[in-house]
């Protein structure tokens, strides 16, 4: 980086140690560079004027031109305030200040013409301005200020210490000229030309002090592009390096296990999408590189089977495979499903989780090390050091984003040659996010559900219609169906979840109350209700889950422990209590627990009457569509990318100016252009790309080559 950019912010004229401390604390601005990248979040067009008679509450801000009235100090002590007014041809509006009276008295000139800028308030039917910005019309006209005025993020503390948006702007107006000639170009000449010829330096100048709307738009586009371009370039470069340096096991054969299973054991035809993805996987594993593939498929699209077929290919080539699931219940279920699929085949499958008994664990670990176990299924427990493989060739990871980066990296250590990695996620990721997050992975999409599935009918019911809902459940149960009732219980001691749930979660008591009221409404011996939550011991959980699976209970009252992957085809009704407390992707996951059998399935979203806008939008989206990708896009719009993926392990690069929702097209273009450049000049040796190469080196400094992958 250019040295001047690393200058501590306190040395900028007008800052000093105290304000610097404040800027560091409140805005994380430590250096000149940080200030330069502190972009305005909007602009106000100060060439547009309002008249006093036009004021209304819809206006976020109004700009008036008029004559300042006399200054008066009113009230006593706490209620003391300075008042005045502004008069234009259409009327007069009162002004009031609760602070700074002495300074204002000294500097304001009643009787002169002023430009006023501020937010109109309505009080007792009359409009007024509190603490408006005022500038003498004569000064304003000298055109020292841009007409398009940037507005910067500020905080109460900053404003109180005189570092509000306008003061920040002044700092930037000091800084930007200082940096003249010190902001080297980062793009190559043809990209700059493609961006309308806006140099980097010009872009910063315009963004912090725009001359006009056209120049501003071009500057913003240039800076957004640059941000997205280098993220893509970095990802693509990492992928390139990986392909160049990491040799993978070559799975040349598709042999007996795969064929025997495919021909004799598969109870149904694969969907077209499943076939396509299996083909992609086969190709990856046969080429000599290491597979790093993400398979996205909506709930119920049949990802397990795709994973199993990949594991059989590994076996045909003499390698072991591991299948990791995020929860114990899910691991058990995968084990059961896969064991059933493989019945009668000479494939040894074992389950290893945190609750595997010691003696059993020892046996499994010994067999695994001896190469006698072909597929091992389990949870995080599989990552422990004592889990040693004989010849690990493939890792299938279900529900990817629940695994931390570090955890995934531990898998690499378990084989001489890095295993192929297949990541499966049922939470469709919006296109833009996938490109940014997994730009270095290959992706496959299973975009087709097995035939014969009936779309789930989703309705929204208020707590008042509880009786009608119970009546409906009774009908369905009497037809032989089973019902899930899910509560948004937040586990104690899970601060991440607590903070995300905002208002705080429900208590275990809500769940047990729900269970009791269900048990009263659906009493023994005619009906049976079971309960499942994360704090039960494993044996009880297993017992309850098994009872429900076997159809011995009609209703399962549960927390989100049943969220992922649980498969009970006869369960056709999903009731979600306090649906407003769930995120969209979680609602979609939960709904995916039904609709797995031949019967028409239902999802009933229960909520109170009062809903916030976002909660309402989430529920409406669920009612409108079953399409996981559409739901993911909406989720991204509502929550923003950080929240969507969970902040800690999201791996989403911080975007300062670009926006993954609004700038889809630009992102697409940035990726295409980055690809094209790397295609022509893989090592960025061409002098034309010198800028790009230098900037990339700076940005990737300190990043491990395969930092984020599996
Ligand atoms: P998910 O993608 O949500 O993990 P699963 O792998 O659990 O989906 O599959 C959902 C259900 O669909 C399972 O019962 C599975 O056996 C069944 N299934 C998978 N593929 C097909 C297919 N091609 N035809 C019919 N049923 C299928
Ligand atoms: Mg699954």
XYZ file of C-alpha atoms and ligand atoms in Angstrom:
738
model
C 0.000 0.000 0.000
C 1.139 3.531 -0.626
C 2.733 4.767 2.589
C 0.636 7.880 3.010
C -2.515 5.756 3.156
C -1.254 4.102 6.316
C -0.900 7.419 8.136
C -2.775 7.308 11.439
C -5.971 9.309 11.184
C -5.057 11.651 14.039
C -2.496 13.380 11.820
C -5.139 14.573 9.369
C -5.764 18.288 9.704
C -8.876 18.812 11.828
C -8.670 15.470 13.636
C -6.168 15.277 16.498
C -5.916 12.631 19.235
C -9.386 12.971 20.758
C -11.372 12.875 17.567
C -9.095 10.136 16.270
C -9.979 7.990 19.265
C -13.623 8.581 18.538
C -13.278 7.749 14.857
C -11.462 4.550 15.751
C -14.042 3.521 18.270
C -17.201 4.459 16.451
C -16.345 3.923 12.795
C -13.290 1.680 12.921
C -11.347 4.347 11.061
C -7.672 4.083 12.008
C -5.820 5.361 8.957
C -6.177 7.597 5.931
C -7.069 4.517 3.912
C -9.918 3.683 6.284
C -11.316 7.172 5.917
C -11.009 7.071 2.152
C -13.009 3.838 2.095
C -15.653 5.293 4.393
C -18.154 5.734 1.593
C -21.267 7.890 1.782
C -24.403 5.798 2.103
C -26.481 8.268 0.130
C -26.437 11.684 -1.482
C -28.731 14.643 -1.116
C -29.412 16.776 -4.107
C -29.038 20.232 -2.653
C -30.161 21.953 -5.811
C -33.744 20.947 -5.063
C -35.644 23.422 -2.871
C -38.914 23.055 -1.008
C -41.296 25.786 0.058
C -42.595 26.125 3.596
C -46.105 25.404 2.319
C -44.910 22.117 0.792
C -43.554 20.567 3.979
C -44.876 17.128 4.793
C -43.867 14.186 6.917
C -42.946 12.027 3.964
C -39.868 14.132 3.302
C -36.772 12.556 4.821
C -35.117 15.949 4.475
C -36.152 19.313 3.178
C -34.147 22.190 1.838
C -35.584 25.692 2.147
C -34.402 29.146 1.249
C -35.638 32.054 3.338
C -34.988 34.876 5.749
C -33.955 34.030 9.307
C -36.210 35.511 12.004
C -35.126 36.958 15.370
C -33.386 34.672 17.912
C -35.121 34.148 21.247
C -34.122 32.168 24.288
C -37.118 30.553 25.994
C -37.682 28.398 29.080
C -35.639 27.692 32.182
C -32.830 25.254 32.977
C -33.640 21.868 31.427
C -36.351 23.329 29.215
C -34.124 26.137 27.990
C -33.993 26.479 24.223
C -33.157 28.841 21.423
C -35.851 29.562 18.860
C -36.119 31.376 15.585
C -37.944 31.005 12.280
C -37.429 30.939 8.557
C -39.735 32.767 6.182
C -40.117 32.311 2.450
C -42.786 33.560 0.041
C -45.143 30.745 1.051
C -44.969 30.995 4.835
C -42.945 30.784 8.056
C -41.627 27.725 9.864
C -40.339 27.686 13.485
C -36.802 26.546 14.290
C -35.539 25.292 17.620
C -32.215 24.330 19.206
C -31.774 22.690 22.586
C -27.996 22.904 22.609
C -25.280 25.279 21.500
C -27.316 28.452 22.118
C -24.341 30.640 22.878
C -22.432 29.702 19.743
C -25.530 30.025 17.562
C -26.334 33.422 19.026
C -22.901 34.567 18.063
C -22.838 33.170 14.550
C -26.369 33.412 13.125
C -27.479 36.645 11.469
C -31.229 37.308 11.747
C -32.671 39.165 8.801
C -30.272 37.540 6.338
C -31.177 34.995 3.698
C -30.247 31.388 4.624
C -30.319 27.945 3.099
C -31.859 25.523 5.597
C -31.449 21.761 5.491
C -33.092 19.326 7.872
C -35.847 16.902 8.658
C -39.275 18.488 9.154
C -41.093 17.411 12.356
C -44.806 17.720 12.882
C -45.951 18.713 16.354
C -49.470 19.805 17.312
C -50.359 20.148 13.654
C -47.452 22.434 12.900
C -44.153 21.756 11.165
C -40.860 22.790 12.663
C -37.157 22.016 12.447
C -34.964 21.007 15.354
C -31.227 21.593 14.921
C -31.388 22.335 11.199
C -28.251 22.996 9.206
C -28.105 26.644 8.191
C -25.801 28.314 5.741
C -25.819 31.903 4.559
C -27.261 31.970 1.062
C -24.422 34.201 -0.052
C -21.779 31.656 1.044
C -23.755 28.779 -0.329
C -23.905 30.461 -3.715
C -20.189 30.792 -3.953
C -20.504 27.130 -4.914
C -17.880 25.931 -2.469
C -20.063 22.985 -1.706
C -21.084 20.404 -4.222
C -24.752 20.385 -5.076
C -24.793 16.642 -4.555
C -23.925 16.311 -0.918
C -22.671 12.976 0.412
C -24.245 11.690 3.600
C -22.011 9.581 5.854
C -22.872 7.122 8.549
C -22.660 8.641 11.945
C -23.502 7.768 15.533
C -24.971 9.696 18.414
C -21.558 9.947 20.049
C -19.963 11.278 16.911
C -22.678 13.858 16.346
C -22.437 15.004 19.954
C -18.693 15.577 19.506
C -19.105 17.484 16.275
C -18.258 14.586 13.972
C -21.570 14.226 12.231
C -21.962 13.561 8.543
C -21.067 17.061 7.531
C -17.899 17.162 9.624
C -16.846 13.815 8.197
C -17.368 15.223 4.757
C -15.063 18.072 5.618
C -12.390 15.583 6.669
C -12.741 13.833 3.346
C -12.500 17.108 1.526
C -9.184 17.609 3.315
C -7.977 14.080 2.680
C -8.799 13.498 -0.983
C -6.652 16.378 -2.353
C -3.767 15.221 -0.114
C -3.830 11.882 -1.875
C -3.556 13.303 -5.344
C -1.109 11.232 -7.335
C -0.966 8.627 -4.567
C -3.827 6.373 -5.565
C -2.356 4.104 -8.212
C -4.555 2.417 -10.767
C -5.464 -1.188 -9.903
C -7.113 -2.250 -13.141
C -5.706 -2.714 -16.612
C -6.267 -0.143 -19.358
C -9.007 -2.061 -21.135
C -11.022 -2.510 -17.945
C -10.665 1.176 -17.128
C -11.891 1.952 -20.592
C -14.790 -0.465 -20.168
C -15.669 1.466 -17.020
C -15.983 4.710 -18.901
C -12.386 5.766 -18.459
C -12.795 6.557 -14.757
C -9.425 6.189 -13.039
C -9.244 5.049 -9.453
C -8.248 8.448 -8.229
C -11.033 10.148 -10.133
C -13.517 7.646 -8.716
C -12.583 8.463 -5.122
C -12.759 12.166 -5.866
C -16.234 11.932 -7.363
C -17.611 9.620 -4.740
C -16.685 11.969 -1.912
C -17.445 15.210 -3.765
C -19.482 14.557 -6.879
C -19.572 17.138 -9.627
C -22.770 15.822 -11.112
C -24.966 12.755 -11.134
C -23.430 11.208 -14.252
C -19.903 11.438 -12.930
C -21.048 10.115 -9.576
C -22.774 7.121 -11.142
C -19.687 6.273 -13.155
C -17.481 6.583 -10.075
C -19.704 4.333 -7.978
C -19.809 1.757 -10.729
C -16.056 1.791 -11.033
C -15.538 1.276 -7.278
C -18.170 -1.439 -7.044
C -16.675 -3.223 -9.982
C -13.210 -3.104 -8.514
C -14.441 -4.542 -5.247
C -16.257 -7.433 -6.909
C -13.577 -8.034 -9.512
C -10.798 -8.655 -7.015
C -12.930 -10.991 -4.937
C -13.662 -13.031 -8.031
C -10.100 -12.907 -9.234
C -8.847 -14.111 -5.867
C -11.290 -17.010 -5.838
C -10.540 -18.003 -9.404
C -6.835 -17.773 -8.766
C -7.164 -20.016 -5.723
C -9.038 -22.543 -7.770
C -6.363 -22.377 -10.437
C -3.591 -22.915 -7.874
C -5.440 -25.811 -6.356
C -5.817 -27.467 -9.726
C -2.186 -26.898 -10.487
C -0.636 -28.045 -7.241
C -2.956 -30.512 -5.595
C -2.995 -33.945 -7.135
C -6.105 -35.934 -6.441
C -6.692 -39.633 -6.420
C -7.739 -40.861 -9.810
C -10.905 -42.937 -9.655
C -10.692 -44.554 -13.037
C -13.108 -47.414 -12.628
C -16.765 -47.579 -12.236
C -16.985 -51.141 -11.116
C -18.965 -53.881 -9.474
C -20.268 -52.052 -6.450
C -21.599 -49.141 -8.382
C -23.065 -51.270 -11.138
C -24.557 -53.900 -8.879
C -26.205 -51.203 -6.822
C -27.395 -49.261 -9.807
C -28.824 -52.263 -11.597
C -30.134 -54.431 -8.785
C -30.649 -52.346 -5.679
C -31.920 -48.997 -6.744
C -35.662 -49.029 -6.027
C -36.395 -46.267 -8.523
C -35.059 -44.515 -11.575
C -32.712 -41.588 -10.912
C -34.094 -38.211 -11.904
C -32.460 -36.484 -14.850
C -30.854 -34.008 -12.500
C -29.430 -36.750 -10.284
C -27.959 -38.503 -13.326
C -26.374 -35.292 -14.531
C -24.796 -34.542 -11.174
C -23.476 -38.082 -10.758
C -21.864 -37.736 -14.165
C -20.229 -34.462 -13.134
C -18.892 -36.084 -9.985
C -17.547 -39.082 -11.875
C -15.733 -36.804 -14.231
C -14.213 -34.752 -11.406
C -12.905 -37.806 -9.625
C -11.424 -39.373 -12.737
C -9.324 -36.486 -13.970
C -6.428 -36.474 -11.545
C -7.328 -33.227 -9.840
C -8.990 -33.013 -6.482
C -12.745 -32.661 -6.597
C -14.192 -29.735 -4.659
C -17.797 -29.760 -5.607
C -20.845 -28.198 -4.051
C -24.145 -29.887 -4.750
C -27.167 -27.733 -4.152
C -30.540 -29.358 -4.142
C -33.805 -28.473 -2.568
C -35.096 -30.561 0.308
C -36.228 -33.931 -0.968
C -34.350 -33.714 -4.255
C -32.441 -36.898 -3.425
C -28.964 -35.754 -2.501
C -28.269 -38.690 -0.190
C -28.415 -41.080 -3.083
C -26.045 -38.969 -5.143
C -23.599 -38.997 -2.238
C -23.946 -42.747 -1.920
C -23.231 -43.325 -5.613
C -20.078 -41.238 -5.329
C -18.991 -43.317 -2.331
C -19.539 -46.517 -4.287
C -17.255 -45.225 -7.035
C -14.600 -44.577 -4.388
C -15.038 -48.135 -3.156
C -14.728 -49.504 -6.676
C -11.325 -47.843 -6.780
C -10.215 -49.247 -3.470
C -10.880 -46.197 -1.316
C -12.814 -45.533 1.874
C -15.377 -42.756 2.183
C -16.704 -40.677 4.998
C -20.135 -39.071 5.228
C -20.458 -36.282 7.772
C -23.742 -34.904 9.018
C -24.307 -31.937 11.290
C -26.472 -33.671 13.873
C -26.638 -37.030 15.543
C -30.213 -37.642 14.416
C -29.291 -36.973 10.844
C -26.207 -39.175 10.973
C -28.303 -42.009 12.361
C -30.833 -41.550 9.667
C -28.250 -41.521 6.897
C -26.821 -44.689 8.387
C -30.244 -46.343 8.426
C -31.131 -45.210 4.891
C -27.809 -46.200 3.405
C -27.721 -49.539 5.207
C -31.175 -50.265 3.829
C -30.156 -49.262 0.296
C -27.079 -51.500 0.481
C -28.767 -54.529 2.001
C -27.350 -57.703 0.495
C -24.291 -55.966 -0.918
C -20.753 -56.631 0.286
C -20.261 -53.099 1.603
C -19.317 -52.487 5.221
C -20.966 -49.367 6.635
C -20.456 -48.105 10.176
C -21.872 -45.293 12.273
C -19.683 -43.288 14.616
C -21.053 -40.444 16.716
C -20.435 -38.856 20.075
C -22.687 -41.376 21.730
C -21.149 -44.537 20.301
C -20.222 -46.762 23.252
C -16.534 -47.115 24.039
C -16.165 -50.787 23.200
C -18.073 -50.372 19.964
C -16.033 -47.301 19.076
C -12.772 -49.191 19.583
C -13.923 -51.952 17.286
C -15.024 -49.514 14.612
C -11.835 -47.475 14.776
C -9.666 -50.589 14.516
C -11.648 -51.854 11.544
C -11.493 -48.462 9.895
C -7.738 -48.326 10.260
C -7.414 -51.863 8.936
C -9.453 -50.927 5.880
C -12.290 -53.269 6.758
C -14.859 -50.488 6.915
C -15.768 -49.051 3.535
C -18.116 -46.238 4.427
C -18.182 -44.463 7.725
C -21.051 -42.189 8.629
C -21.140 -39.815 11.554
C -20.938 -36.384 13.073
C -18.103 -34.121 14.165
C -16.811 -37.066 16.163
C -15.258 -38.243 12.895
C -12.845 -35.346 12.953
C -11.100 -36.454 16.135
C -7.472 -37.433 15.803
C -8.078 -41.000 16.892
C -10.187 -41.552 13.784
C -7.596 -42.964 11.392
C -8.387 -44.201 7.928
C -6.658 -46.875 5.946
C -7.186 -45.165 2.617
C -9.580 -42.252 2.630
C -10.581 -41.149 -0.840
C -13.809 -39.187 -0.536
C -15.499 -36.991 2.017
C -19.169 -36.216 1.608
C -20.329 -33.378 3.808
C -24.045 -32.931 4.276
C -25.490 -29.509 5.078
C -22.229 -27.755 4.527
C -22.490 -24.424 6.239
C -22.956 -25.868 9.677
C -19.398 -27.052 9.655
C -16.726 -24.597 10.622
C -13.839 -23.956 8.311
C -11.283 -25.355 10.724
C -13.274 -28.520 11.177
C -13.376 -29.145 7.483
C -9.671 -28.553 7.162
C -9.031 -31.403 9.610
C -10.325 -33.877 7.084
C -7.404 -33.078 4.833
C -4.989 -34.312 7.415
C -6.500 -37.760 7.360
C -5.163 -38.868 4.006
C -1.841 -38.784 2.190
C -3.494 -37.384 -0.906
C -6.287 -34.933 -0.142
C -9.628 -36.680 -0.462
C -12.188 -35.612 -3.005
C -14.743 -33.398 -1.342
C -18.422 -33.334 -2.076
C -20.401 -30.767 -0.174
C -24.159 -31.109 -0.177
C -26.464 -28.353 0.907
C -30.225 -28.245 1.114
C -30.235 -24.550 1.756
C -30.172 -23.207 -1.735
C -27.784 -20.333 -1.903
C -28.681 -17.377 -4.067
C -26.657 -17.187 -7.235
C -24.720 -14.084 -6.264
C -23.838 -15.439 -2.891
C -22.772 -18.772 -4.307
C -20.513 -16.959 -6.728
C -18.915 -14.962 -3.971
C -18.714 -17.672 -1.365
C -18.002 -20.692 -3.469
C -16.434 -19.075 -6.495
C -13.561 -21.497 -6.042
C -15.752 -24.590 -5.903
C -17.489 -26.270 -8.774
C -21.194 -26.340 -8.285
C -23.930 -28.687 -9.330
C -27.608 -28.137 -8.902
C -30.222 -30.862 -8.515
C -33.093 -28.831 -9.827
C -35.690 -31.546 -10.152
C -37.706 -33.427 -7.572
C -38.413 -37.158 -7.872
C -41.619 -37.713 -9.847
C -45.004 -37.941 -8.202
C -44.378 -35.410 -5.467
C -47.382 -33.247 -4.742
C -46.519 -29.644 -3.913
C -47.025 -28.920 -0.219
C -49.964 -26.646 0.560
C -48.944 -23.890 2.927
C -51.302 -21.676 4.915
C -50.932 -18.993 7.531
C -53.248 -19.154 10.564
C -53.505 -16.875 13.539
C -53.602 -18.172 17.088
C -57.356 -17.461 17.109
C -57.999 -20.263 14.643
C -56.318 -22.847 16.831
C -59.543 -24.844 17.212
C -60.062 -25.064 13.483
C -56.447 -26.131 13.061
C -56.880 -28.843 15.697
C -59.979 -30.022 13.870
C -57.998 -30.302 10.674
C -55.220 -32.231 12.412
C -57.803 -34.621 13.786
C -59.138 -35.317 10.291
C -55.679 -35.971 8.918
C -54.733 -38.214 11.832
C -57.941 -40.163 11.402
C -56.932 -40.726 7.773
C -53.754 -42.316 9.113
C -51.378 -39.381 8.673
C -48.859 -38.099 11.195
C -48.191 -34.562 12.313
C -45.181 -32.506 13.371
C -45.628 -29.522 15.662
C -42.484 -27.413 15.901
C -41.594 -24.778 18.481
C -38.837 -22.203 18.152
C -37.091 -23.199 21.334
C -33.775 -21.465 21.756
C -31.233 -23.523 23.590
C -29.799 -21.858 26.637
C -26.109 -21.192 26.459
C -26.105 -20.645 22.735
C -25.395 -16.935 22.511
C -25.180 -16.933 18.732
C -28.746 -18.103 18.431
C -29.909 -15.874 21.239
C -28.671 -12.739 19.625
C -30.056 -13.679 16.258
C -33.515 -14.357 17.639
C -33.689 -10.730 18.685
C -36.515 -10.705 21.160
C -35.077 -13.826 22.753
C -36.232 -17.363 22.423
C -38.940 -19.364 24.028
C -38.369 -21.521 27.034
C -38.541 -25.229 27.342
C -41.785 -24.521 29.160
C -43.487 -23.367 25.952
C -42.647 -26.656 24.360
C -43.875 -28.727 27.288
C -47.029 -26.592 27.510
C -47.599 -27.237 23.825
C -47.040 -30.929 24.375
C -49.520 -30.982 27.250
C -52.239 -29.126 25.384
C -51.784 -31.464 22.403
C -51.991 -34.459 24.715
C -55.243 -33.121 26.194
C -56.764 -32.484 22.774
C -55.543 -35.828 21.402
C -55.796 -38.098 24.453
C -54.713 -41.658 24.991
C -55.601 -44.344 24.247
C -56.980 -43.275 20.885
C -54.040 -40.984 20.133
C -50.423 -40.761 21.149
C -48.254 -37.668 21.245
C -44.488 -37.641 21.645
C -42.012 -34.905 22.381
C -38.475 -34.330 21.182
C -35.935 -31.679 22.072
C -32.211 -31.181 22.156
C -31.803 -31.439 25.887
C -33.217 -34.935 26.205
C -30.718 -37.710 26.649
C -29.831 -39.675 23.567
C -31.684 -42.839 24.526
C -34.940 -40.937 25.036
C -34.484 -39.065 21.772
C -33.867 -42.273 19.888
C -36.855 -43.897 21.512
C -39.218 -41.045 20.674
C -37.947 -40.707 17.137
C -38.272 -44.432 16.558
C -41.833 -44.491 17.902
C -42.833 -41.713 15.554
C -41.084 -43.299 12.591
C -42.864 -46.586 13.211
C -46.186 -44.760 13.362
C -46.766 -45.534 17.032
C -47.365 -41.881 17.806
C -49.554 -39.556 15.767
C -48.031 -36.260 16.720
C -44.446 -35.257 17.353
C -44.084 -32.020 19.301
C -40.513 -30.913 18.812
C -37.951 -28.182 18.522
C -35.877 -27.622 15.438
C -33.861 -30.747 16.195
C -36.051 -32.258 13.506
C -35.089 -29.541 11.077
C -32.486 -31.221 9.012
C -33.046 -34.271 6.936
C -35.451 -36.254 9.110
C -37.398 -38.563 6.850
C -40.811 -39.941 7.834
C -42.822 -40.273 4.615
C -46.121 -40.840 6.423
C -45.884 -37.494 8.204
C -47.862 -35.128 6.046
C -48.660 -32.140 8.236
C -46.143 -29.650 9.585
C -47.428 -27.125 12.105
C -44.942 -24.379 12.924
C -45.730 -22.476 16.100
C -44.585 -18.856 16.398
C -43.647 -19.009 12.754
C -42.723 -15.331 12.895
C -39.690 -16.232 14.967
C -38.086 -18.402 12.329
C -35.898 -17.331 9.466
C -37.035 -18.111 5.941
C -34.533 -20.807 5.198
C -35.342 -22.512 8.462
C -39.064 -22.423 7.682
C -38.332 -23.928 4.307
C -36.174 -26.638 5.850
C -38.894 -27.495 8.316
C -41.536 -27.631 5.640
C -39.302 -30.029 3.743
C -39.908 -32.626 6.456
C -43.337 -33.273 4.934
C -44.272 -33.920 1.332
C -42.049 -37.010 1.234
C -44.773 -39.575 0.696
C -47.582 -40.056 -1.791
C -50.181 -38.087 0.195
C -51.041 -34.417 -0.108
C -49.032 -32.611 2.538
C -49.688 -29.404 4.450
C -47.689 -26.788 6.251
C -49.522 -24.573 8.746
C -47.715 -21.464 9.906
C -49.120 -20.274 13.232
C -48.484 -16.758 14.453
C -49.876 -13.975 16.591
C -51.850 -11.168 14.957
C -49.206 -8.504 15.157
C -46.417 -9.093 12.693
C -43.488 -6.928 11.741
C -42.920 -6.232 8.066
C -40.120 -8.727 7.684
C -41.980 -11.476 9.502
C -44.997 -10.857 7.312
C -42.854 -10.966 4.180
C -41.294 -14.250 5.285
C -44.642 -15.865 5.936
C -46.115 -14.580 2.674
C -43.161 -15.949 0.762
C -43.657 -19.362 2.320
C -47.343 -19.352 1.436
C -46.611 -18.256 -2.119
C -43.872 -20.661 -3.174
C -42.238 -24.030 -2.587
C -39.191 -23.122 -4.635
C -36.104 -23.143 -2.443
C -34.118 -20.911 -4.756
C -36.798 -18.260 -4.858
C -36.992 -18.439 -1.073
C -33.249 -18.050 -0.792
C -33.298 -14.959 -2.999
C -36.014 -13.399 -0.864
C -34.117 -14.292 2.266
C -31.043 -12.560 0.923
C -33.056 -9.431 0.173
C -34.630 -9.388 3.615
C -31.621 -10.175 5.703
C -28.543 -9.245 3.757
C -25.709 -11.649 3.055
C -23.978 -11.591 6.454
C -26.950 -12.730 8.429
C -27.997 -15.196 5.830
C -24.952 -17.351 6.179
C -24.284 -16.738 9.854
C -21.541 -14.245 10.376
C -18.684 -16.118 11.989
C -18.056 -18.798 9.476
C -19.696 -17.184 6.532
C -16.478 -16.399 4.720
C -18.317 -13.601 2.983
C -15.844 -10.894 2.198
C -16.735 -7.530 3.587
C -18.238 -5.388 0.892
C -17.933 -1.674 1.398
C -19.721 -0.368 -1.626
C -21.022 -3.199 -3.769
C -24.228 -4.951 -2.781
C -24.860 -8.607 -3.464
C -28.542 -7.985 -3.951
C -28.493 -4.888 -6.106
C -25.347 -5.549 -8.099
C -25.979 -9.014 -9.489
C -25.250 -8.003 -13.043
C -22.043 -6.231 -12.209
C -20.914 -9.240 -10.186
C -21.609 -11.502 -13.124
C -19.617 -9.210 -15.400
C -16.763 -8.942 -12.925
C -16.516 -12.721 -12.789
C -16.628 -13.097 -16.568
C -13.952 -10.481 -17.058
C -11.761 -11.981 -14.341
C -12.117 -15.380 -16.013
C -11.213 -13.963 -19.377
C -8.110 -12.268 -18.034
C -6.896 -15.419 -16.263
C -7.620 -17.435 -19.364
C -5.378 -15.321 -21.526
C -2.762 -14.573 -18.890
C -2.903 -17.265 -16.168
C 0.040 -15.927 -14.173
C -0.748 -12.276 -14.813
C 2.667 -11.744 -16.363
C 1.498 -9.584 -19.225
C 2.693 -5.999 -18.622
C -0.826 -4.864 -19.433
C -1.953 -6.662 -16.241
C 0.801 -5.348 -13.985
C -1.611 -3.236 -11.938
C -3.931 -6.145 -11.423
C -1.126 -8.454 -10.465
C 0.250 -6.015 -7.884
C -3.161 -5.373 -6.337
C -3.981 -9.077 -6.218
C -0.714 -9.828 -4.456
C -1.505 -7.179 -1.883
C -5.007 -8.442 -1.310
C -4.044 -12.082 -1.028
C -1.127 -11.465 1.320
C -1.588 -13.603 4.385
C -4.341 -15.711 2.903
C -3.729 -19.451 2.911
C -4.063 -20.964 -0.518
C -6.931 -23.220 0.392
C -8.017 -21.304 3.426
C -11.679 -21.742 3.062
C -12.170 -24.939 1.208
C -13.424 -28.044 2.923
P -32.492 -34.573 0.309
O -32.015 -34.029 -0.979
O -33.421 -33.646 1.020
O -31.373 -35.056 1.186
P -33.183 -37.308 0.292
O -31.905 -37.795 -0.226
O -33.464 -37.472 1.742
O -33.384 -35.791 -0.092
O -34.343 -37.943 -0.578
C -35.682 -37.713 -0.292
C -36.508 -38.951 -0.544
O -36.620 -39.156 -1.953
C -35.912 -40.204 0.022
O -36.943 -40.968 0.569
C -35.279 -40.873 -1.183
O -35.211 -42.250 -1.047
C -36.234 -40.492 -2.296
N -35.638 -40.424 -3.630
C -34.380 -39.997 -3.948
N -34.186 -40.060 -5.277
C -35.324 -40.516 -5.820
C -35.761 -40.803 -7.156
N -34.950 -40.594 -8.199
N -36.999 -41.255 -7.336
C -37.828 -41.445 -6.282
N -37.492 -41.214 -5.003
C -36.253 -40.747 -4.760
Mg -30.495 -34.807 2.977
